[in-house]
Coordinates of C-alpha atoms in Angstrom, one line a residue:
X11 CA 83.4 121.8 114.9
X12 CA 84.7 118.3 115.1
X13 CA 82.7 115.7 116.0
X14 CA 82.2 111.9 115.9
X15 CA 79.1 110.8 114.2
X16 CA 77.3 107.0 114.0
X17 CA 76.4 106.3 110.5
X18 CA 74.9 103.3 108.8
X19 CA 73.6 101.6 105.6
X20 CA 69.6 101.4 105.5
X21 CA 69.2 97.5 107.3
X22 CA 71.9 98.1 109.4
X23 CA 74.5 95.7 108.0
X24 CA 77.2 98.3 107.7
X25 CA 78.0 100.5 110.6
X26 CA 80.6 103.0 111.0
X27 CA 82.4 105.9 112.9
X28 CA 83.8 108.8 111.5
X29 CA 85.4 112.5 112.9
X30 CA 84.1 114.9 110.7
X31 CA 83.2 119.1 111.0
X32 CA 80.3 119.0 109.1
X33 CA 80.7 122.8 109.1
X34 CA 83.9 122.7 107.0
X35 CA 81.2 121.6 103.4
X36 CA 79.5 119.2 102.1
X37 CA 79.8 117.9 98.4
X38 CA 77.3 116.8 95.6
X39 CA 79.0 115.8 92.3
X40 CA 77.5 115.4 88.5
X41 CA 79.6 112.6 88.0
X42 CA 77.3 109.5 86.6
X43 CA 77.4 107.6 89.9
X44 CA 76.3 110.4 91.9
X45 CA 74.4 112.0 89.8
X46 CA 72.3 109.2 89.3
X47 CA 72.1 108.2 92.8
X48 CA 71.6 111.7 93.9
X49 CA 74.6 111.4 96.3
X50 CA 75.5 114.0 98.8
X51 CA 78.6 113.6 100.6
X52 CA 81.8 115.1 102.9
X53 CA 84.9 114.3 102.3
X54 CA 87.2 113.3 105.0
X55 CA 90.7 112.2 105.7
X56 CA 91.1 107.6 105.8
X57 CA 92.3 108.1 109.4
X58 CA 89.6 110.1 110.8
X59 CA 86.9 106.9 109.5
X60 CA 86.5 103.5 111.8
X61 CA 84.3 101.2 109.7
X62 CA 82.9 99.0 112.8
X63 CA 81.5 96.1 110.2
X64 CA 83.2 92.8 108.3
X65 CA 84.8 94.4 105.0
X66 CA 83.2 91.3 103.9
X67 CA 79.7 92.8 104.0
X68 CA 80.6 95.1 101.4
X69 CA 80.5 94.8 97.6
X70 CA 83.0 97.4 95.6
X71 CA 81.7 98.9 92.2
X72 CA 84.3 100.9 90.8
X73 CA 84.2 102.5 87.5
X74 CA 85.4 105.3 84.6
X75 CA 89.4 105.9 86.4
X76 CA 88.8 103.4 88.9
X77 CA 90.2 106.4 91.0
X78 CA 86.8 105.8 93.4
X79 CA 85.5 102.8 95.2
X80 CA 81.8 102.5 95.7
X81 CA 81.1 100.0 98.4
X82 CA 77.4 98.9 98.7
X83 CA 75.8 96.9 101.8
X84 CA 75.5 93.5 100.3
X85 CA 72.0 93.2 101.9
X86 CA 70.3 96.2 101.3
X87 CA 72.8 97.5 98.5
X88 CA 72.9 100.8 100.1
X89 CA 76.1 103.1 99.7
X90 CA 76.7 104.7 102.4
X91 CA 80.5 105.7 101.7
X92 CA 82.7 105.2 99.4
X93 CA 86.8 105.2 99.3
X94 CA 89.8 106.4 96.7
X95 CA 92.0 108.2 95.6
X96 CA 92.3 111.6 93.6
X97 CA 95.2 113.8 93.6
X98 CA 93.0 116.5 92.2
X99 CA 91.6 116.5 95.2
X100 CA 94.0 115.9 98.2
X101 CA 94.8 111.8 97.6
X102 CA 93.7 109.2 99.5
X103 CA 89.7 110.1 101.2
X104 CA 86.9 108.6 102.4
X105 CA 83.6 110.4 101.2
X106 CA 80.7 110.0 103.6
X107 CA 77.1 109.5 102.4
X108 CA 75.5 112.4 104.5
X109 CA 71.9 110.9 104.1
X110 CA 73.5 107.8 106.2
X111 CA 74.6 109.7 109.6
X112 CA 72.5 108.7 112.3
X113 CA 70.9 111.2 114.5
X114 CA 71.0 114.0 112.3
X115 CA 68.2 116.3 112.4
X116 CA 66.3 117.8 109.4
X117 CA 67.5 121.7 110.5
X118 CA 71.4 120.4 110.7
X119 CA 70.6 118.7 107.0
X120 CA 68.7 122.0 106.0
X121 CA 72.1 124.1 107.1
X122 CA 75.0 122.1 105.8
X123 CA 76.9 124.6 103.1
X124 CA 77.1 122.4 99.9
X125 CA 79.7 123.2 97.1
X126 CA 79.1 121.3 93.3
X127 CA 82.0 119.1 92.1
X128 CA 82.1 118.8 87.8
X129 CA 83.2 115.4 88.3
X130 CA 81.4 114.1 84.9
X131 CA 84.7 116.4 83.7
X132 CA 87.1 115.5 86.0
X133 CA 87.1 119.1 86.4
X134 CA 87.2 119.2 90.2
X135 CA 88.2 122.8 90.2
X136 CA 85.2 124.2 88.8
X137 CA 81.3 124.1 89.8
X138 CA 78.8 122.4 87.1
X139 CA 77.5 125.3 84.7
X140 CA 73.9 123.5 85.9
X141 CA 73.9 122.4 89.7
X142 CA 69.8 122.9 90.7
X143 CA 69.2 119.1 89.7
X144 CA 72.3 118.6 91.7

């Protein structure tokens, strides 16, 4: 089900909106980023996220295809969504830093289907032969 939730970096500094059915999957990747950062995201469409902060209080990191843009708080150096662009895997999207939605509870974090991306291979097509560090 569609719904609008409140999410945020860890001080605060960067605040957004975004319409997402949290029900449709979640995402965690092996690429080096997320891997090492343990990322868990969703990915959603540009239109359906508001950012409700000064672009300026973000710092972008991109790397590897430069197909992704990491944006960190510039306080707290959180990510808590990132932007890009990969045909691969529908074109434009904003991915959504689950960990960073406000006022979700532990049992609705527990649920969330996930679904593995080999994006170490830009093999988006195909789950990780190892996904249980993941």
């Amino acid at each position: 089900m569609l719904k609008t939730y409140q999410g945020s970096c860890h001080c605060g500094a960067v605040r957004y909106e975004a319409d997402i059915d949290l029900s449709q999957g979640t995402t965690r990747c092996n690429c080096s980023i997320c891997k090492k950062s343990r990322y868990w995201g969703i990915v959603i469409k540009p239109e359906a996220f508001r950012l409700q902060t000064d672009e300026a209080q973000l710092t972008d990191y991109q790397f590897g295809s430069r197909q992704g843009h990491q944006l960190f708080c510039k306080s707290c150096g959180l990510r808590s969504f990132s932007r890009g662009n990969v045909p691969e895997i529908g074109g434009a999207f904003v991915s959504i830093n689950i960990a960073c939605l406000d006022g979700v509870s532990d049992e609705e974090l527990a649920a969330l289907p996930i679904r593995y991306l080999n994006g170490r291979d830009y093999d988006w097509m195909h789950e990780p032969k190892v996904i249980s560090y993941l």
